[in-house]
Tab-separated table of N, CA and C in Angstrom:
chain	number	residue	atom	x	y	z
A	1	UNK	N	63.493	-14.281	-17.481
A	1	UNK	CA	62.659	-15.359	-16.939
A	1	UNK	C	63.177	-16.695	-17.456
A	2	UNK	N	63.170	-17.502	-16.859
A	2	UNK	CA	63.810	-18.497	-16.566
A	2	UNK	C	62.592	-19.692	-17.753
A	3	UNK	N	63.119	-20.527	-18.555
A	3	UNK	CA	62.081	-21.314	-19.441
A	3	UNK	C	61.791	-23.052	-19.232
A	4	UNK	N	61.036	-23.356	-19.302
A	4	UNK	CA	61.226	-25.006	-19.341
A	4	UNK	C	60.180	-25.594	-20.523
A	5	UNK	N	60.965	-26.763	-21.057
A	5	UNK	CA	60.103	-27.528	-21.939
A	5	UNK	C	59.747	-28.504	-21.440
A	6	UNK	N	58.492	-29.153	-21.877
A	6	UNK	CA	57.886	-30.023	-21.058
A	6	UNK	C	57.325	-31.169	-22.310
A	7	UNK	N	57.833	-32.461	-21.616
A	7	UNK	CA	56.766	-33.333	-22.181
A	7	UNK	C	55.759	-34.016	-22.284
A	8	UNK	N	55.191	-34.827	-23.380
A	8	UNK	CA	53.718	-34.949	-23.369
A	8	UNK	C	53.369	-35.781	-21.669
A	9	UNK	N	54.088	-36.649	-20.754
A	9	UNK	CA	54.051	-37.607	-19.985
A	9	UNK	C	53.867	-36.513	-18.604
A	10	UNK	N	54.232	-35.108	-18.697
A	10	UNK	CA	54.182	-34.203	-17.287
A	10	UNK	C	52.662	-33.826	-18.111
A	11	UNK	N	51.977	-33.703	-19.055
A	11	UNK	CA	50.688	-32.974	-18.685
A	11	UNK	C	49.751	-34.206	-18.832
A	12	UNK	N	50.192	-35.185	-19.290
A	12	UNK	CA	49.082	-36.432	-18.883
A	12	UNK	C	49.350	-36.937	-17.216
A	13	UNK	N	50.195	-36.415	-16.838
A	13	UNK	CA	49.797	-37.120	-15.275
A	13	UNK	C	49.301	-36.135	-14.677
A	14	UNK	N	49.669	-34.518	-14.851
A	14	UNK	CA	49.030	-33.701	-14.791
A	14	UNK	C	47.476	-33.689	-14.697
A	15	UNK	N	47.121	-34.080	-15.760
A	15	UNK	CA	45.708	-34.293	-15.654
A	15	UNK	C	44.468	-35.221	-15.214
A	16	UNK	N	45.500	-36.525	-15.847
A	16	UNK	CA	44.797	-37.599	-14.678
A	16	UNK	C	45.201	-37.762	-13.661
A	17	UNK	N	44.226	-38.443	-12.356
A	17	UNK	CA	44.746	-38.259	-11.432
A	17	UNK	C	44.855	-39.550	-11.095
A	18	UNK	N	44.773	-40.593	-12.154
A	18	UNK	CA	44.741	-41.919	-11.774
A	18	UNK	C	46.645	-42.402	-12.819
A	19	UNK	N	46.913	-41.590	-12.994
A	19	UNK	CA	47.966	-41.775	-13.617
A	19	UNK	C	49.427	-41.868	-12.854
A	20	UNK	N	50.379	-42.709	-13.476
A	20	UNK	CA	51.300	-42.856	-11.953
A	20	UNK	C	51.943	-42.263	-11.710
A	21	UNK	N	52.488	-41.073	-12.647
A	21	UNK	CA	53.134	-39.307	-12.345
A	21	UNK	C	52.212	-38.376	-11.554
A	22	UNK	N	50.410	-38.843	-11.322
A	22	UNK	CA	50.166	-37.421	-11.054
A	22	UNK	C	50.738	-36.638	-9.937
A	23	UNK	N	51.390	-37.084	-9.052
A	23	UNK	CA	51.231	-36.634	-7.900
A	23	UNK	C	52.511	-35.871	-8.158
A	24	UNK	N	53.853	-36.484	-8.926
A	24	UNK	CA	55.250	-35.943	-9.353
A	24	UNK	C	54.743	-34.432	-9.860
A	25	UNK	N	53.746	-34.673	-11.162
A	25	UNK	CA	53.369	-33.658	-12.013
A	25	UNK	C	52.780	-32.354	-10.784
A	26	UNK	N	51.824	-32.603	-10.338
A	26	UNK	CA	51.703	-31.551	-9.268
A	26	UNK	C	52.433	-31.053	-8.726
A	27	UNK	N	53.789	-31.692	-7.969
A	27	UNK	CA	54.933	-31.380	-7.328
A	27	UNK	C	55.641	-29.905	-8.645
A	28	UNK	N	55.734	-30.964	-9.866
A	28	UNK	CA	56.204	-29.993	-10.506
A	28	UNK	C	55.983	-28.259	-10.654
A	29	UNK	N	54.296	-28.911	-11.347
A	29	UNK	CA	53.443	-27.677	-11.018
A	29	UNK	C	53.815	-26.303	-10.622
A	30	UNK	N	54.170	-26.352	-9.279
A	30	UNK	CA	54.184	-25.880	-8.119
A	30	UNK	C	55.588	-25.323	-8.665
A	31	UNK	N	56.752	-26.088	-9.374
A	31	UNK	CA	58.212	-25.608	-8.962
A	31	UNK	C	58.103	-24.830	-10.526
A	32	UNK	N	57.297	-24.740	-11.299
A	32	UNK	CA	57.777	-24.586	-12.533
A	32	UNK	C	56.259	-23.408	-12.876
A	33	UNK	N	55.888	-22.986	-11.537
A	33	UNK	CA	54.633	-21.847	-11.852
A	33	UNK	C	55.151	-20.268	-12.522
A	34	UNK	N	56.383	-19.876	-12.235
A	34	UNK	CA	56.622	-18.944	-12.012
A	34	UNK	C	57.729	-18.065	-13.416
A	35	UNK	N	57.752	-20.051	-14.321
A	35	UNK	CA	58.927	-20.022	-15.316
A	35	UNK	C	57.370	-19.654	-16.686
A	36	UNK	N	58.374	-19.612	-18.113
A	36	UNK	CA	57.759	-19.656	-19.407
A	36	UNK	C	57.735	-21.237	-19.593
A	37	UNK	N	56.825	-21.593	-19.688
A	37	UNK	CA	56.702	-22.967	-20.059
A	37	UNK	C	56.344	-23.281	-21.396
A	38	UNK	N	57.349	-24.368	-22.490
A	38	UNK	CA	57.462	-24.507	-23.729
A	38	UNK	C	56.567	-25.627	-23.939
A	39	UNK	N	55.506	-25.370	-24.586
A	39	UNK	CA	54.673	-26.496	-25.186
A	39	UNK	C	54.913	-26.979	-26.432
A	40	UNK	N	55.812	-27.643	-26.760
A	40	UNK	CA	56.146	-28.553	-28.152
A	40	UNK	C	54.565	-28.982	-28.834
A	41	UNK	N	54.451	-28.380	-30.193
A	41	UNK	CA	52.740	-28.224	-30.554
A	41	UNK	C	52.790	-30.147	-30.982
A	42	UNK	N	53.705	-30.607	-31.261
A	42	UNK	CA	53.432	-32.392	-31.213
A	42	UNK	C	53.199	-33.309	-30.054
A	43	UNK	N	53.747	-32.457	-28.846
A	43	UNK	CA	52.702	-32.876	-27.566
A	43	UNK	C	50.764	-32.950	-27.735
A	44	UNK	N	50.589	-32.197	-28.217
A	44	UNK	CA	49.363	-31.674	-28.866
A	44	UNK	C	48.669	-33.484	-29.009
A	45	UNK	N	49.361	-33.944	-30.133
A	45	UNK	CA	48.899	-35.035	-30.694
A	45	UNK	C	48.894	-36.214	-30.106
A	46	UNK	N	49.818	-36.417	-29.444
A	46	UNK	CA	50.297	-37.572	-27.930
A	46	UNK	C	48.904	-37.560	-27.020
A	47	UNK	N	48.685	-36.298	-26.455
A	47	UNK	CA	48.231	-36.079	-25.588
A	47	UNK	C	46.197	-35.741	-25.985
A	48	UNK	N	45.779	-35.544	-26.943
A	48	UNK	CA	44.673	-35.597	-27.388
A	48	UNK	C	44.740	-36.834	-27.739
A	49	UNK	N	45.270	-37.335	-29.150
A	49	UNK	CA	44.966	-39.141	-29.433
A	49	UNK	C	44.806	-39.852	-28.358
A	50	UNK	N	46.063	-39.821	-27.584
A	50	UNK	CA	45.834	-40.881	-26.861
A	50	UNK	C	45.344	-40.843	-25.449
A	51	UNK	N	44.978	-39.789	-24.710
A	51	UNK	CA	44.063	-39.425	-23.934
A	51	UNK	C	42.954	-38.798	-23.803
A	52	UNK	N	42.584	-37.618	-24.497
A	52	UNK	CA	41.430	-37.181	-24.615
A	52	UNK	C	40.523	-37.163	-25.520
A	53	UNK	N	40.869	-38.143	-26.178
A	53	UNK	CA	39.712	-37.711	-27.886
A	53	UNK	C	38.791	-38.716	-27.253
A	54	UNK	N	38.232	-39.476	-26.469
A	54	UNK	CA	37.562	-40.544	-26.160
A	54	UNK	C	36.243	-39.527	-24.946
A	55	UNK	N	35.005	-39.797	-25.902
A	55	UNK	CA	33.800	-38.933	-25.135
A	55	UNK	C	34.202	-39.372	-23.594
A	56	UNK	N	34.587	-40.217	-23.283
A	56	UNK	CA	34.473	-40.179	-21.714
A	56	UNK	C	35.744	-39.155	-21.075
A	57	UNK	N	36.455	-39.138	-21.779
A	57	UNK	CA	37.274	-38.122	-21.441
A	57	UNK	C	37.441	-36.718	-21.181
A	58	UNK	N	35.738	-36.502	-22.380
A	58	UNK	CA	35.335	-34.934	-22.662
A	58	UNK	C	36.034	-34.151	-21.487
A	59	UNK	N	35.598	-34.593	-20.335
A	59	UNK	CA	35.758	-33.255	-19.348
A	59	UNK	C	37.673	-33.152	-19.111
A	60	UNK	N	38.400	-34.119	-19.736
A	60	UNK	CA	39.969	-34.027	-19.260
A	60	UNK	C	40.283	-32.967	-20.008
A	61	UNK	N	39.652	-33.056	-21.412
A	61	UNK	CA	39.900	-32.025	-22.891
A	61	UNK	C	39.651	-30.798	-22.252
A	62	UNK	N	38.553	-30.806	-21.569
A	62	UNK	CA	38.029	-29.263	-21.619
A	62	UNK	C	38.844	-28.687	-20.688
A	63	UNK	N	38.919	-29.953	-19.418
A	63	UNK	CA	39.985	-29.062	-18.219
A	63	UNK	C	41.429	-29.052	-18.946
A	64	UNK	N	41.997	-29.235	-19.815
A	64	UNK	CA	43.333	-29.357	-20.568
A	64	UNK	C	43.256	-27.880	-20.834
A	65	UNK	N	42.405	-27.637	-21.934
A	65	UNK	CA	41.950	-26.640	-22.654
A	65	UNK	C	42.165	-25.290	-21.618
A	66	UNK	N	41.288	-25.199	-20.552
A	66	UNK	CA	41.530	-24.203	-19.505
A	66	UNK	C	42.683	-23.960	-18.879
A	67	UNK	N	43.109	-25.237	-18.578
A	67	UNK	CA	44.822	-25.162	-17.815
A	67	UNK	C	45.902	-23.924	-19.121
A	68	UNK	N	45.989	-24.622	-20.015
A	68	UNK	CA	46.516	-23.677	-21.019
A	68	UNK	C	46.505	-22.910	-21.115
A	69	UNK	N	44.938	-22.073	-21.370
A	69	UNK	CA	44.552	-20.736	-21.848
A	69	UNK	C	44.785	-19.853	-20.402
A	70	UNK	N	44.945	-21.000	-19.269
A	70	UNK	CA	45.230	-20.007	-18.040
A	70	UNK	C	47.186	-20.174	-17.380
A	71	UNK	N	47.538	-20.224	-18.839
A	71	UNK	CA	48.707	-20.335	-17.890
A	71	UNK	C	49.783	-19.681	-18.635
A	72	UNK	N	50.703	-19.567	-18.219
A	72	UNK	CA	52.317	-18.856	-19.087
A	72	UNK	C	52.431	-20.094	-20.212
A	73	UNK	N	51.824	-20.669	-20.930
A	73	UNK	CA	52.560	-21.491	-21.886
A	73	UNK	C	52.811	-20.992	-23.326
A	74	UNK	N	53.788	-21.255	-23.637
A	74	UNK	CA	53.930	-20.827	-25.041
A	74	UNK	C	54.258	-21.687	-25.829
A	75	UNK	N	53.327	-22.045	-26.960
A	75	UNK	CA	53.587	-22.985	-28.073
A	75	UNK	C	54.463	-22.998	-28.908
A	76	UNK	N	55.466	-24.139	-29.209
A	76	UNK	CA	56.582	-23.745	-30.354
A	76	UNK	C	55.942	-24.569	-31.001
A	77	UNK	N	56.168	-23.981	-32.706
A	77	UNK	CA	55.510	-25.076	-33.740
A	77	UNK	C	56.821	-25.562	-34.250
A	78	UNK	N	56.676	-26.962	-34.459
A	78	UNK	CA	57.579	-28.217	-34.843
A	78	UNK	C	58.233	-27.951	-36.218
A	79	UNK	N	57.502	-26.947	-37.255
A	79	UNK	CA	58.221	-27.257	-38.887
A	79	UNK	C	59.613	-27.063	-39.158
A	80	UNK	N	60.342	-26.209	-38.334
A	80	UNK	CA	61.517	-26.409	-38.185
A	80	UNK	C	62.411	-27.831	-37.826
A	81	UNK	N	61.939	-27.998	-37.155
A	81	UNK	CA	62.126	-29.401	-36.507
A	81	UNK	C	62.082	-30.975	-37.331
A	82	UNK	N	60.711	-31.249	-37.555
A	82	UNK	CA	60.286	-32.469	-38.030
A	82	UNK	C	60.756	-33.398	-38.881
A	83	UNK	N	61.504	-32.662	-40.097
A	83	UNK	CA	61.908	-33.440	-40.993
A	83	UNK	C	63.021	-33.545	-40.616
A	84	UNK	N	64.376	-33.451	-40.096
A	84	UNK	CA	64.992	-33.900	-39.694
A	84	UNK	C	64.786	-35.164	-38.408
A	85	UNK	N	64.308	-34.644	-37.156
A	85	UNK	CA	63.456	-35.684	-36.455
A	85	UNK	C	62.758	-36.680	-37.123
A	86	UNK	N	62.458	-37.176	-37.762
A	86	UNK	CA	62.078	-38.023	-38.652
A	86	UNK	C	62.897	-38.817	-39.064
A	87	UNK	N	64.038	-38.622	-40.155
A	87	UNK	CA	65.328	-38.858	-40.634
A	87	UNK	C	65.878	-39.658	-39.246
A	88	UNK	N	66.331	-38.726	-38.387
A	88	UNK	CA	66.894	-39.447	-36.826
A	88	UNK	C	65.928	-40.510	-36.291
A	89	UNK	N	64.625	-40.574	-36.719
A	89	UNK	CA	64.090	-41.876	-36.285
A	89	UNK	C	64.416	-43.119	-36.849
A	90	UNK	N	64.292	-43.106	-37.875
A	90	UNK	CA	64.447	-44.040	-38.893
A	90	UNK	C	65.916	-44.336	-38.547
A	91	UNK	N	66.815	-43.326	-39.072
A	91	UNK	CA	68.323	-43.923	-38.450
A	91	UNK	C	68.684	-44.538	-37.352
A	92	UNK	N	67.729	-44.071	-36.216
A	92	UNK	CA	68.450	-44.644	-34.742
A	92	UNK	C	68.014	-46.008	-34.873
A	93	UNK	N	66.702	-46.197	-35.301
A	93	UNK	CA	66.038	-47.413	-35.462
A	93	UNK	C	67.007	-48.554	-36.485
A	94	UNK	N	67.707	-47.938	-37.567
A	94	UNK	CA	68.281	-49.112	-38.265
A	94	UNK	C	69.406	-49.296	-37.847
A	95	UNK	N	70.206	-48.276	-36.918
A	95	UNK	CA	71.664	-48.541	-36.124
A	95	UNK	C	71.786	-49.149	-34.620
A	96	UNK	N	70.512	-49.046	-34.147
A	96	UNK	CA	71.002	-49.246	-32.506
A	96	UNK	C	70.003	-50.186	-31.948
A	97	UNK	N	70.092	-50.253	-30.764
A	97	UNK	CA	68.728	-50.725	-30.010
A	97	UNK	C	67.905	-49.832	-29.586
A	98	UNK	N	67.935	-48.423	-30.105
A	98	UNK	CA	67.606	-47.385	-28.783
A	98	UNK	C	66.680	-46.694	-30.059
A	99	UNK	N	65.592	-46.719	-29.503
A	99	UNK	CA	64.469	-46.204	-30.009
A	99	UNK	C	63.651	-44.723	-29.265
A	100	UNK	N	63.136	-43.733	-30.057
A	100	UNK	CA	62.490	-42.865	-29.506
A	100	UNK	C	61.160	-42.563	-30.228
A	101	UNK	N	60.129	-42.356	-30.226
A	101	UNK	CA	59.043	-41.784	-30.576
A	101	UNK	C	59.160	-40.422	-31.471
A	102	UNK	N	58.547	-40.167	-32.502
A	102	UNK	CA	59.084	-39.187	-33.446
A	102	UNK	C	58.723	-37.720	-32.746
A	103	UNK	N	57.497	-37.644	-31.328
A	103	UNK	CA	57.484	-36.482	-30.902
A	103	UNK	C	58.816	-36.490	-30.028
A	104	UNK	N	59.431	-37.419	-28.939
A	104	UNK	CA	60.168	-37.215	-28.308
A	104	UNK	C	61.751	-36.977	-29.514
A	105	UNK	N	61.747	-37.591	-30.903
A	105	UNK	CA	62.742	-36.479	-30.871
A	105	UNK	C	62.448	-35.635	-31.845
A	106	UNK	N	61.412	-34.562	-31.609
A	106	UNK	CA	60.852	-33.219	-32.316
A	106	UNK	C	61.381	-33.045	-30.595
A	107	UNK	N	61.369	-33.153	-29.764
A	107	UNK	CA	62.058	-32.241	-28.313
A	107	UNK	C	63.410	-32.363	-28.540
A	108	UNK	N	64.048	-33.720	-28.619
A	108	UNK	CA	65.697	-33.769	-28.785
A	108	UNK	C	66.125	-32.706	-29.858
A	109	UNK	N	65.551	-32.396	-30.634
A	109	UNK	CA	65.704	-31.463	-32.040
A	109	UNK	C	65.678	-29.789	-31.139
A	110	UNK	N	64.472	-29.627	-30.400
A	110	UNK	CA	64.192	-28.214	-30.227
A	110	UNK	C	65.209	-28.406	-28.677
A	111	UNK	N	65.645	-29.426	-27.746
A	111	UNK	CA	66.784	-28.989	-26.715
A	111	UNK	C	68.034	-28.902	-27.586
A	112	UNK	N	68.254	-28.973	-29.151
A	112	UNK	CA	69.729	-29.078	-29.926
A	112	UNK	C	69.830	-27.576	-30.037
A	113	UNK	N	68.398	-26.847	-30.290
A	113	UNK	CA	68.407	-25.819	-31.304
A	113	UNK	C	69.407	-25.010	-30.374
A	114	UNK	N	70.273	-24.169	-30.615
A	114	UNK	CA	70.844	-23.594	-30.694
A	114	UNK	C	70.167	-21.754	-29.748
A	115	UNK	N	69.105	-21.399	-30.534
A	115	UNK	CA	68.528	-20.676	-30.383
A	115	UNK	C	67.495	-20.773	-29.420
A	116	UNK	N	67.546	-21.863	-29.172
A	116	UNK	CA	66.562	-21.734	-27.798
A	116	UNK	C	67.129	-22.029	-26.583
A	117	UNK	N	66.963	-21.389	-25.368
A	117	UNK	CA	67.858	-21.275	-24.426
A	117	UNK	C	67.285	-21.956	-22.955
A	118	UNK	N	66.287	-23.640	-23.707
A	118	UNK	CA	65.801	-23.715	-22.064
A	118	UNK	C	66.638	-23.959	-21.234
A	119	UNK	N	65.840	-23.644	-19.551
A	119	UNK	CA	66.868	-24.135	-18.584
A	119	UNK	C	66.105	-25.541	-18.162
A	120	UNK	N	65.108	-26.004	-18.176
A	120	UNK	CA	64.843	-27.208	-17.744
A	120	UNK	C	64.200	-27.996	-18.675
A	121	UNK	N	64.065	-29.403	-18.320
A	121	UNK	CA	62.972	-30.072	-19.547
A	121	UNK	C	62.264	-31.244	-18.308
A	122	UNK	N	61.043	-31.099	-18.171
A	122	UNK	CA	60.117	-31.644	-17.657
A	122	UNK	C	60.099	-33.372	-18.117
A	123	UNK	N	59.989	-34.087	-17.851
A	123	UNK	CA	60.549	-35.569	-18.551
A	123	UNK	C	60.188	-36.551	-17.275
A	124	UNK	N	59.428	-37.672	-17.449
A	124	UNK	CA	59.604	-38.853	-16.690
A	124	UNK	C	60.270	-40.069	-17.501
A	125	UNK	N	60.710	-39.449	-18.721
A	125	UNK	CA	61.704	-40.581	-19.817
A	125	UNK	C	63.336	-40.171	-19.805
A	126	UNK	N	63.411	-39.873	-18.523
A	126	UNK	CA	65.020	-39.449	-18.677
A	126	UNK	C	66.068	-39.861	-19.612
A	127	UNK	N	65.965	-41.677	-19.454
A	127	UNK	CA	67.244	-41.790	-20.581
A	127	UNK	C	66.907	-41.583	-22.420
A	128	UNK	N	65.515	-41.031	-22.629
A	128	UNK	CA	65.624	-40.564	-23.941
A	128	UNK	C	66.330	-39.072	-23.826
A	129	UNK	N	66.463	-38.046	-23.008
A	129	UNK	CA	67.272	-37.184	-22.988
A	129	UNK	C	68.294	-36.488	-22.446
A	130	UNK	N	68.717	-37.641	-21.813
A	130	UNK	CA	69.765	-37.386	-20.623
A	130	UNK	C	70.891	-36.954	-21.562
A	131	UNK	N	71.539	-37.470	-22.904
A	131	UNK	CA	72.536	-36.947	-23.528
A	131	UNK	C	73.091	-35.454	-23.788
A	132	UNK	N	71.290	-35.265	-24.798
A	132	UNK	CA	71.386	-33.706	-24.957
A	132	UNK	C	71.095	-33.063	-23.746
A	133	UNK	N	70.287	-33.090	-22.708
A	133	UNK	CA	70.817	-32.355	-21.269
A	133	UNK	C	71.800	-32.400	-20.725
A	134	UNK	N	72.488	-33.093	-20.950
A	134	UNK	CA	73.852	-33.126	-20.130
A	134	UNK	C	74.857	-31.974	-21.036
A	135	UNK	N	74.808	-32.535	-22.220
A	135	UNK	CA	75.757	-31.622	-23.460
A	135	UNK	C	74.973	-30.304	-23.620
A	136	UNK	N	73.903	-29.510	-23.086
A	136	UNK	CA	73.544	-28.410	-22.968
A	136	UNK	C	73.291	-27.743	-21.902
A	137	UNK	N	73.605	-28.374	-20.774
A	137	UNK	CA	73.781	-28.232	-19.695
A	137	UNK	C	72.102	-27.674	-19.172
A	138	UNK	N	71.068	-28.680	-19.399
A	138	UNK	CA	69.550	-28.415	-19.043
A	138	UNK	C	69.301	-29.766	-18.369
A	139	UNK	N	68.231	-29.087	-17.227
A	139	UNK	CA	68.431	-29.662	-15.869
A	139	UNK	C	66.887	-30.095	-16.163
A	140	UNK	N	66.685	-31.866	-15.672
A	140	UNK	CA	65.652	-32.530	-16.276
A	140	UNK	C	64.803	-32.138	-14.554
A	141	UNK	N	63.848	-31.923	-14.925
A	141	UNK	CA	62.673	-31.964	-13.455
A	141	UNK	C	61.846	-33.465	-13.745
A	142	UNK	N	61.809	-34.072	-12.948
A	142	UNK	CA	61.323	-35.531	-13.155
A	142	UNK	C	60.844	-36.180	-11.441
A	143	UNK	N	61.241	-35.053	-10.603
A	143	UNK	CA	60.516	-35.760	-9.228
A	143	UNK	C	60.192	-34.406	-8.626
């Protein structure tokens, strides 16, 4: 079976419907029903802080909550990951102009790993991972 990782930006448009991916995210939906879908557990935190922890939101949480428990997803936990991702933040930040968010690279870390063999990565931030997809040959779904 065929795998994809996904980031926090495909299940927030996913869920709202006032959001300016939702309609992409549905499209996705649809193309990516049938794969193992990788939930990076620091999506987790993106995606509760900054969308659902707010009572008016209650009902996005709960429908989040259901989508999950009803679907092929499988959670990878980050501790492998993090402390290096971390390290690479701080560095990219004091060498370049090119900045990433410390969950987006806990994903650049888990598309490096070696041992994990996705074939796609769900993304409406292409040029944060267009490198390592290209050099691992994983095919970004983004429309």
């Amino acid at each position: 079976m065929k795998y994809v990782i996904t980031d926090t930006c495909y299940w927030i448009g996913l869920m709202d419907s006032t959001d300016q991916h939702h309609q992409k995210s549905l499209l996705i939906q649809e193309l990516i029903k049938d794969t193992r879908i990788v939930f990076p557990f620091p999506c987790f935190y993106e995606i509760i802080t900054t969308n659902f922890a707010k009572p008016k939101n209650k009902h996005k949480l709960l429908a989040f909550e259901n989508l999950l428990k009803n679907s092929n997803v499988e959670y990878i936990d980050d501790t492998i990951y993090k402390d290096k991702a971390l390290f690479n933040v701080y560095e990219l930040n004091k060498k370049s102009f090119i900045s990433h968010s410390l969950v987006d690279a806990v994903i650049r870390e888990m598309l490096s790993d070696i041992n994990l063999k996705p074939d796609f990565l769900v993304t409406y931030n292409v040029k944060d991972f267009i490198d390592i997809c290209l050099k691992r040959r994983i095919e970004i779904l983004n429309e």
